[in-house]
Structures are given as C-alpha cells and as structure tokens.
PDB file of C-alpha atoms in Angstrom:
ATOM      1  CA  MET A 247     -22.641  12.770  14.863  1.00 51.00           C
ATOM      2  CA  LYS A 248     -23.645  11.762  11.359  1.00 54.00           C
ATOM      3  CA  LEU A 249     -19.995  11.805  10.275  1.00 46.00           C
ATOM      4  CA  LEU A 250     -18.958   9.650  13.250  1.00 45.00           C
ATOM      5  CA  PHE A 251     -21.752   7.214  12.413  1.00 47.00           C
ATOM      6  CA  ARG A 252     -20.504   6.860   8.844  1.00 52.00           C
ATOM      7  CA  ILE A 253     -16.906   6.384   9.996  1.00 49.00           C
ATOM      8  CA  ALA A 254     -18.002   3.677  12.415  1.00 50.00           C
ATOM      9  CA  HIS A 255     -20.157   1.827   9.895  1.00 56.00           C
ATOM     10  CA  GLU A 256     -18.075   2.368   6.736  1.00 65.00           C
ATOM     11  CA  PRO A 257     -14.449   2.354   7.954  1.00 75.00           C
ATOM     12  CA  SER A 258     -13.179   1.157   4.566  1.00 79.00           C
ATOM     13  CA  ARG A 259     -14.360   4.381   2.953  1.00 81.00           C
ATOM     14  CA  THR A 260     -12.509   6.357   5.629  1.00 82.00           C
ATOM     15  CA  LEU A 261      -9.333   4.370   4.951  1.00 82.00           C
ATOM     16  CA  LEU A 262      -9.642   4.929   1.201  1.00 85.00           C
ATOM     17  CA  LEU A 263     -10.182   8.663   1.666  1.00 86.00           C
ATOM     18  CA  VAL A 264      -7.101   8.857   3.907  1.00 85.00           C
ATOM     19  CA  GLN A 265      -5.096   7.040   1.234  1.00 86.00           C
ATOM     20  CA  LEU A 266      -6.297   9.357  -1.526  1.00 88.00           C
ATOM     21  CA  ALA A 267      -5.592  12.452   0.580  1.00 87.00           C
ATOM     22  CA  ALA A 268      -2.046  11.254   1.258  1.00 86.00           C
ATOM     23  CA  LEU A 269      -1.597  10.439  -2.435  1.00 87.00           C
ATOM     24  CA  LEU A 270      -2.515  14.003  -3.405  1.00 89.00           C
ATOM     25  CA  LEU A 271      -0.080  15.404  -0.830  1.00 86.00           C
ATOM     26  CA  TYR A 272       2.914  13.188  -1.655  1.00 86.00           C
ATOM     27  CA  PRO A 273       4.154  15.185  -4.709  1.00 87.00           C
ATOM     28  CA  TRP A 274       4.432  18.386  -2.654  1.00 86.00           C
ATOM     29  CA  PHE A 275       6.978  16.838  -0.302  1.00 82.00           C
ATOM     30  CA  ASP A 276       8.840  14.454  -2.618  1.00 78.00           C
ATOM     31  CA  THR A 277      12.199  16.172  -2.007  1.00 72.00           C
ATOM     32  CA  GLY A 278      15.038  15.862   0.472  1.00 63.00           C
ATOM     33  CA  HIS A 279      13.554  18.460   2.813  1.00 62.00           C
ATOM     34  CA  GLY A 280      10.115  16.891   2.709  1.00 65.00           C
ATOM     35  CA  GLN A 281      11.088  13.370   3.728  1.00 67.00           C
ATOM     36  CA  GLY A 282       9.875  13.926   7.270  1.00 69.00           C
ATOM     37  CA  VAL A 283       6.440  14.951   6.016  1.00 74.00           C
ATOM     38  CA  LEU A 284       6.331  11.939   3.672  1.00 75.00           C
ATOM     39  CA  ALA A 285       7.138   9.665   6.590  1.00 73.00           C
ATOM     40  CA  ALA A 286       4.384  11.287   8.650  1.00 76.00           C
ATOM     41  CA  LEU A 287       1.868  10.786   5.826  1.00 78.00           C
ATOM     42  CA  SER A 288       2.856   7.121   5.529  1.00 77.00           C
ATOM     43  CA  VAL A 289       2.405   6.727   9.281  1.00 77.00           C
ATOM     44  CA  GLY A 290      -1.067   8.252   8.989  1.00 79.00           C
ATOM     45  CA  VAL A 291      -2.077   5.869   6.201  1.00 81.00           C
ATOM     46  CA  LEU A 292      -0.642   2.920   8.088  1.00 76.00           C
ATOM     47  CA  SER A 293      -2.458   3.923  11.275  1.00 77.00           C
ATOM     48  CA  ALA A 294      -5.757   4.028   9.375  1.00 78.00           C
ATOM     49  CA  ALA A 295      -4.996   0.592   7.913  1.00 77.00           C
ATOM     50  CA  VAL A 296      -4.236  -0.888  11.348  1.00 75.00           C
ATOM     51  CA  TRP A 297      -7.480   0.607  12.658  1.00 72.00           C
ATOM     52  CA  MET A 298      -9.361  -1.048   9.805  1.00 68.00           C
ATOM     53  CA  VAL A 299      -7.791  -4.454  10.568  1.00 70.00           C
ATOM     54  CA  ARG A 300      -9.794  -4.480  13.807  1.00 66.00           C
ATOM     55  CA  ARG A 301     -12.919  -5.064  11.695  1.00 63.00           C
ATOM     56  CA  SER A 302     -11.413  -8.159  10.046  1.00 64.00           C
ATOM     57  CA  PRO A 303     -10.891 -11.718  11.321  1.00 62.00           C
ATOM     58  CA  ARG A 304      -7.139 -11.003  11.632  1.00 68.00           C
ATOM     59  CA  GLU A 305      -5.284  -9.838  14.758  1.00 74.00           C
ATOM     60  CA  ALA A 306      -4.798  -6.073  14.783  1.00 76.00           C
ATOM     61  CA  TRP A 307      -1.846  -6.233  17.207  1.00 79.00           C
ATOM     62  CA  ILE A 308       0.271  -7.996  14.563  1.00 83.00           C
ATOM     63  CA  ALA A 309      -0.277  -5.139  12.107  1.00 80.00           C
ATOM     64  CA  ALA A 310       0.479  -2.637  14.873  1.00 82.00           C
ATOM     65  CA  ALA A 311       3.717  -4.426  15.822  1.00 86.00           C
ATOM     66  CA  LEU A 312       4.909  -4.520  12.210  1.00 86.00           C
ATOM     67  CA  ALA A 313       4.033  -0.845  11.804  1.00 85.00           C
ATOM     68  CA  ILE A 314       5.990   0.121  14.930  1.00 88.00           C
ATOM     69  CA  ILE A 315       9.041  -1.796  13.681  1.00 89.00           C
ATOM     70  CA  GLY A 316       8.851  -0.091  10.300  1.00 88.00           C
ATOM     71  CA  ILE A 317       8.283   3.385  11.687  1.00 87.00           C
ATOM     72  CA  GLY A 318      11.037   3.100  14.304  1.00 89.00           C
ATOM     73  CA  ALA A 319      13.672   1.596  12.015  1.00 90.00           C
ATOM     74  CA  HIS A 320      12.978   4.033   9.185  1.00 88.00           C
ATOM     75  CA  ALA A 321      13.104   7.023  11.542  1.00 86.00           C
ATOM     76  CA  ALA A 322      16.466   5.792  12.834  1.00 91.00           C
ATOM     77  CA  PHE A 323      17.691   5.411   9.246  1.00 91.00           C
ATOM     78  CA  ARG A 324      16.779   9.000   8.430  1.00 85.00           C
ATOM     79  CA  PHE A 325      18.898  10.239  11.335  1.00 88.00           C
ATOM     80  CA  THR A 326      21.849   7.821  11.036  1.00 91.00           C
ATOM     81  CA  GLY A 327      21.961   6.866   7.361  1.00 87.00           C
ATOM     82  CA  ILE A 328      22.678   3.228   8.268  1.00 91.00           C
ATOM     83  CA  THR A 329      21.545   1.083   5.334  1.00 92.00           C
ATOM     84  CA  ALA A 330      20.513  -1.882   7.477  1.00 93.00           C
ATOM     85  CA  LEU A 331      18.074   0.328   9.381  1.00 93.00           C
ATOM     86  CA  GLY A 332      16.623   1.628   6.110  1.00 92.00           C
ATOM     87  CA  VAL A 333      16.093  -1.909   4.824  1.00 93.00           C
ATOM     88  CA  ALA A 334      14.534  -2.979   8.137  1.00 94.00           C
ATOM     89  CA  GLY A 335      12.242   0.056   8.084  1.00 92.00           C
ATOM     90  CA  ALA A 336      11.130  -0.601   4.515  1.00 92.00           C
ATOM     91  CA  ALA A 337      10.543  -4.275   5.358  1.00 93.00           C
ATOM     92  CA  GLY A 338       8.481  -3.351   8.418  1.00 92.00           C
ATOM     93  CA  TYR A 339       6.360  -0.874   6.478  1.00 91.00           C
ATOM     94  CA  ALA A 340       5.854  -3.363   3.620  1.00 93.00           C
ATOM     95  CA  ALA A 341       4.935  -6.203   5.986  1.00 92.00           C
ATOM     96  CA  ALA A 342       2.409  -3.996   7.805  1.00 89.00           C
ATOM     97  CA  PHE A 343       0.776  -2.913   4.532  1.00 90.00           C
ATOM     98  CA  PHE A 344       0.654  -6.484   3.210  1.00 93.00           C
ATOM     99  CA  TYR A 345      -0.783  -7.840   6.453  1.00 90.00           C
ATOM    100  CA  SER A 346      -3.427  -5.111   6.423  1.00 88.00           C
ATOM    101  CA  ALA A 347      -4.263  -5.942   2.791  1.00 89.00           C
ATOM    102  CA  ALA A 348      -4.635  -9.638   3.682  1.00 87.00           C
ATOM    103  CA  ALA A 349      -6.866  -8.670   6.623  1.00 86.00           C
ATOM    104  CA  LEU A 350      -9.128  -6.613   4.359  1.00 86.00           C
ATOM    105  CA  ILE A 351      -9.365  -9.496   1.888  1.00 86.00           C
ATOM    106  CA  ALA A 352     -10.420 -11.770   4.762  1.00 84.00           C
ATOM    107  CA  TYR A 353     -12.961  -9.121   5.771  1.00 82.00           C
ATOM    108  CA  MET A 354     -14.398  -9.041   2.235  1.00 79.00           C
ATOM    109  CA  MET A 355     -14.445 -12.831   1.847  1.00 78.00           C
ATOM    110  CA  GLN A 356     -15.848 -13.808   5.239  1.00 74.00           C
ATOM    111  CA  ASP A 357     -19.463 -14.091   4.069  1.00 67.00           C
ATOM    112  CA  GLU A 358     -21.547 -14.677   0.948  1.00 71.00           C
ATOM    113  CA  ARG A 359     -22.718 -11.117   0.412  1.00 72.00           C
ATOM    114  CA  THR A 360     -21.137  -7.889  -0.774  1.00 69.00           C
ATOM    115  CA  THR A 361     -21.828  -4.819   1.348  1.00 74.00           C
ATOM    116  CA  THR A 362     -21.176  -1.179   0.477  1.00 76.00           C
ATOM    117  CA  ASP A 363     -18.277  -1.054   2.911  1.00 74.00           C
ATOM    118  CA  GLU A 364     -16.711  -4.109   1.281  1.00 77.00           C
ATOM    119  CA  LEU A 365     -16.814  -2.335  -2.074  1.00 79.00           C
ATOM    120  CA  TRP A 366     -14.863   0.539  -0.517  1.00 82.00           C
ATOM    121  CA  ALA A 367     -12.519  -2.066   0.995  1.00 82.00           C
ATOM    122  CA  ALA A 368     -11.719  -3.384  -2.500  1.00 84.00           C
ATOM    123  CA  GLY A 369     -10.272  -0.004  -3.485  1.00 85.00           C
ATOM    124  CA  ALA A 370      -8.483   0.447  -0.167  1.00 87.00           C
ATOM    125  CA  THR A 371      -6.909  -3.009  -0.443  1.00 89.00           C
ATOM    126  CA  PHE A 372      -5.571  -2.229  -3.904  1.00 90.00           C
ATOM    127  CA  MET A 373      -3.870   0.885  -2.547  1.00 91.00           C
ATOM    128  CA  LEU A 374      -2.448  -1.055   0.415  1.00 92.00           C
ATOM    129  CA  PHE A 375      -0.769  -3.435  -2.015  1.00 94.00           C
ATOM    130  CA  VAL A 376       0.540  -0.502  -4.064  1.00 93.00           C
ATOM    131  CA  GLU A 377       2.056   1.171  -1.009  1.00 92.00           C
ATOM    132  CA  GLY A 378       3.444  -2.109   0.297  1.00 94.00           C
ATOM    133  CA  TYR A 379       5.297  -2.854  -2.944  1.00 95.00           C
ATOM    134  CA  ALA A 380       6.540   0.736  -3.123  1.00 94.00           C
ATOM    135  CA  TRP A 381       8.262   0.094   0.211  1.00 93.00           C
ATOM    136  CA  VAL A 382       9.637  -3.183  -1.164  1.00 95.00           C
ATOM    137  CA  PHE A 383      11.175  -1.266  -4.075  1.00 95.00           C
ATOM    138  CA  SER A 384      12.561   1.369  -1.704  1.00 93.00           C
ATOM    139  CA  GLY A 385      14.238  -1.306   0.389  1.00 93.00           C
ATOM    140  CA  ALA A 386      15.527  -3.132  -2.694  1.00 94.00           C
ATOM    141  CA  GLN A 387      17.359  -0.084  -4.018  1.00 93.00           C
ATOM    142  CA  LEU A 388      19.036   0.361  -0.625  1.00 93.00           C
ATOM    143  CA  LEU A 389      20.297  -3.215  -0.766  1.00 91.00           C
ATOM    144  CA  GLN A 390      21.178  -3.010  -4.446  1.00 91.00           C
ATOM    145  CA  PRO A 391      21.946   0.523  -5.669  1.00 89.00           C
ATOM    146  CA  GLY A 392      20.949   0.943  -9.307  1.00 88.00           C
ATOM    147  CA  ALA A 393      18.230  -1.717  -9.069  1.00 90.00           C
ATOM    148  CA  PHE A 394      15.837   0.679 -10.823  1.00 91.00           C
ATOM    149  CA  VAL A 395      16.780   3.144 -13.557  1.00 88.00           C
ATOM    150  CA  VAL A 396      15.151   5.908 -15.563  1.00 83.00           C
ATOM    151  CA  PRO A 397      16.352   5.566 -19.191  1.00 79.00           C
ATOM    152  CA  GLY A 398      17.650   8.807 -20.633  1.00 74.00           C
ATOM    153  CA  ALA A 399      18.376  10.435 -17.284  1.00 70.00           C
ATOM    154  CA  ALA A 400      21.725  12.251 -17.205  1.00 62.00           C
ATOM    155  CA  VAL A 401      22.492  10.923 -13.730  1.00 67.00           C
ATOM    156  CA  GLN A 402      20.800   7.887 -12.237  1.00 76.00           C
ATOM    157  CA  GLN A 403      19.454   8.636  -8.768  1.00 84.00           C
ATOM    158  CA  PRO A 404      17.598   6.410  -6.287  1.00 86.00           C
ATOM    159  CA  LEU A 405      13.860   6.439  -6.857  1.00 87.00           C
ATOM    160  CA  THR A 406      11.949   9.020  -4.880  1.00 88.00           C
ATOM    161  CA  TRP A 407       8.857   7.918  -2.974  1.00 89.00           C
ATOM    162  CA  VAL A 408       6.491   9.152  -5.686  1.00 89.00           C
ATOM    163  CA  GLN A 409       8.522   7.341  -8.367  1.00 90.00           C
ATOM    164  CA  ALA A 410       8.438   4.104  -6.362  1.00 91.00           C
ATOM    165  CA  LEU A 411       4.701   4.530  -5.816  1.00 91.00           C
ATOM    166  CA  PHE A 412       4.144   5.232  -9.511  1.00 91.00           C
ATOM    167  CA  LEU A 413       6.135   2.145 -10.552  1.00 91.00           C
ATOM    168  CA  SER A 414       4.180   0.052  -8.053  1.00 93.00           C
ATOM    169  CA  ALA A 415       0.754   1.324  -9.150  1.00 92.00           C
ATOM    170  CA  THR A 416       1.387   0.765 -12.852  1.00 90.00           C
ATOM    171  CA  ASN A 417       2.543  -2.809 -12.264  1.00 90.00           C
ATOM    172  CA  MET A 418      -0.176  -3.646  -9.754  1.00 90.00           C
ATOM    173  CA  SER A 419      -2.798  -2.501 -12.263  1.00 85.00           C
ATOM    174  CA  ALA A 420      -0.982  -4.264 -15.141  1.00 76.00           C
ATOM    175  CA  THR A 421      -0.837  -1.083 -17.221  1.00 73.00           C
ATOM    176  CA  GLY A 422       2.899  -1.282 -17.972  1.00 68.00           C
ATOM    177  CA  LEU A 423       6.350  -0.432 -16.643  1.00 62.00           C
ATOM    178  CA  THR A 424       6.099   3.331 -17.258  1.00 70.00           C
ATOM    179  CA  ASP A 425       9.408   5.167 -17.691  1.00 81.00           C
ATOM    180  CA  ILE A 426      11.125   3.344 -14.804  1.00 87.00           C
ATOM    181  CA  TYR A 427      12.738  -0.018 -15.398  1.00 87.00           C
ATOM    182  CA  PRO A 428      14.125  -2.750 -13.135  1.00 90.00           C
ATOM    183  CA  ALA A 429      17.798  -3.023 -14.051  1.00 89.00           C
ATOM    184  CA  THR A 430      18.865  -6.104 -12.063  1.00 92.00           C
ATOM    185  CA  PRO A 431      17.532  -9.670 -11.965  1.00 93.00           C
ATOM    186  CA  HIS A 432      16.366  -9.279  -8.366  1.00 94.00           C
ATOM    187  CA  ALA A 433      14.465  -6.090  -9.163  1.00 93.00           C
ATOM    188  CA  ARG A 434      12.810  -7.727 -12.163  1.00 93.00           C
ATOM    189  CA  VAL A 435      11.654 -10.654 -10.059  1.00 95.00           C
ATOM    190  CA  LEU A 436      10.102  -8.235  -7.549  1.00 94.00           C
ATOM    191  CA  VAL A 437       8.221  -6.542 -10.394  1.00 92.00           C
ATOM    192  CA  ILE A 438       7.023  -9.934 -11.676  1.00 92.00           C
ATOM    193  CA  VAL A 439       5.736 -10.840  -8.210  1.00 94.00           C
ATOM    194  CA  GLU A 440       3.781  -7.592  -7.993  1.00 93.00           C
ATOM    195  CA  GLN A 441       2.307  -8.097 -11.455  1.00 91.00           C
ATOM    196  CA  TRP A 442       1.199 -11.586 -10.435  1.00 91.00           C
ATOM    197  CA  THR A 443      -0.323 -10.190  -7.224  1.00 92.00           C
ATOM    198  CA  GLY A 444      -2.266  -7.576  -9.169  1.00 88.00           C
ATOM    199  CA  VAL A 445      -3.643 -10.078 -11.670  1.00 87.00           C
ATOM    200  CA  MET A 446      -4.659 -12.539  -8.954  1.00 87.00           C
ATOM    201  CA  TYR A 447      -6.286  -9.814  -6.864  1.00 85.00           C
ATOM    202  CA  LEU A 448      -8.388  -8.558  -9.763  1.00 81.00           C
ATOM    203  CA  THR A 449      -9.349 -11.965 -11.127  1.00 82.00           C
ATOM    204  CA  VAL A 450     -10.052 -13.726  -7.825  1.00 79.00           C
ATOM    205  CA  VAL A 451     -11.055 -11.219  -5.145  1.00 77.00           C
ATOM    206  CA  VAL A 452     -12.687  -8.439  -7.161  1.00 72.00           C
ATOM    207  CA  ALA A 453     -14.323 -10.863  -9.588  1.00 71.00           C
ATOM    208  CA  ARG A 454     -15.810 -12.870  -6.702  1.00 71.00           C
ATOM    209  CA  MET A 455     -17.200  -9.717  -5.087  1.00 68.00           C
ATOM    210  CA  ALA A 456     -18.706  -8.615  -8.393  1.00 67.00           C
ATOM    211  CA  GLY A 457     -20.291 -12.036  -8.797  1.00 66.00           C
ATOM    212  CA  LEU A 458     -21.841 -11.937  -5.318  1.00 63.00           C
ATOM    213  CA  LEU A 459     -23.143  -8.423  -5.959  1.00 63.00           C
ATOM    214  CA  ARG A 460     -24.717  -9.482  -9.250  1.00 59.00           C
ATOM    215  CA  LYS A 461     -26.213 -12.559  -7.605  1.00 57.00           C
ATOM    216  CA  ARG A 462     -27.756 -10.455  -4.859  1.00 54.00           C
TER     217      ARG A 462
END
C-alpha cells in the first residue's frame, strides 16, 4: 500500500525509474536477435510516459494515439522490412516521446512552486527527449543510409539502438559528439536541433525550477 501511495503521488519518479531500468537492459539485447525485446522495452517506457501525461494539462489520448502509430508501424517494419513502415514507426515513437516531454514541461511550469515530483519530472523529461531524438536518428538513417558513421570502423553499419541513444544523450547534454558523427547535411542539422533543444531545456526549464526552489 505504501508503494502504491508513492506511485500515485510521485508518478514522475516511477517514470524515471522505468527509464533507468530500460536503459540498463538495452545493452543486453542490442543485437539482431534482441530487437523484439528492445521494442518491448521501448513500449514499456512509452506506456509509462503516456500514463504520466494524464497528470499534465495536455491530452493523454494524443500521446496514446502517437504511441500506437509508432508501435504498430515499427512492428510491421520488423516483419516486412519495408522502409516506409520503419520511418513511420520511428516518427510515431519520436512524436509520442516529444509530446510526452512537452506535457511534463507543462506539468512542471503550471504553477509558481517546485514540488518533489516536479524535480523527478525534470530528469524524466530529459530522458524523454533523449529517447525521442534517438528515434529521429533511427528514422533518418533509414531514409538516408550512411547518415551517421563511426570513424575507423572497417565496415560502416547502421547505428544500433544503443549507439543512437548514446549519440542522442551526448548531444542533448552538450558533452560532445562522441565517436559517432553525422555524415550528411541533413543528419548534421538534426544534431544541431537536438543540441539547441538541450541547451534551451537546461537554461530555461531547469533554471526556472531551480530559481523557484531557491525562492521557496
């Protein structure tokens, strides 16, 4: 009962813990045979995000609809190999993650005080952006093979999910490009957009929350 009470009153912490658990599990299934498990983990994270949207001023059904589109199209791509379905699935996943991130920002900004759950929401929102842009990169390399490269690799292969997530996290946090580089103009613009998103999120949203907390 105590656990259920905490989940009900601090849903952002639950979402963040689900994200961290999935993050720790991703490397174990980042192979061809583990793609089904990776997809299931992404569905779990997305489901937790949609559930959290219900606490925000945004409409949860929109996040759910985007998630269903992404899950359905990507599942069809895995069975058929049709590129258009893969791009549609990645777009649906990305849109659902971005909408959920926007909903959490609205949840954090809707009043003039910073609660404990909103502090957890700040971390969860960061990870939602990271996962959303990882899906953007995954869709981009389907549309434009060779959009991202690993210098020094004997054979250039499409980024795995963990590689896409790693590239996204390093750019969202403005810590660098790591060992993966955007090789086409379109890919570089996507990276620039994510870097801008990360800077704006940290300087506007997180800074405002910190200011309200200090004021209180």
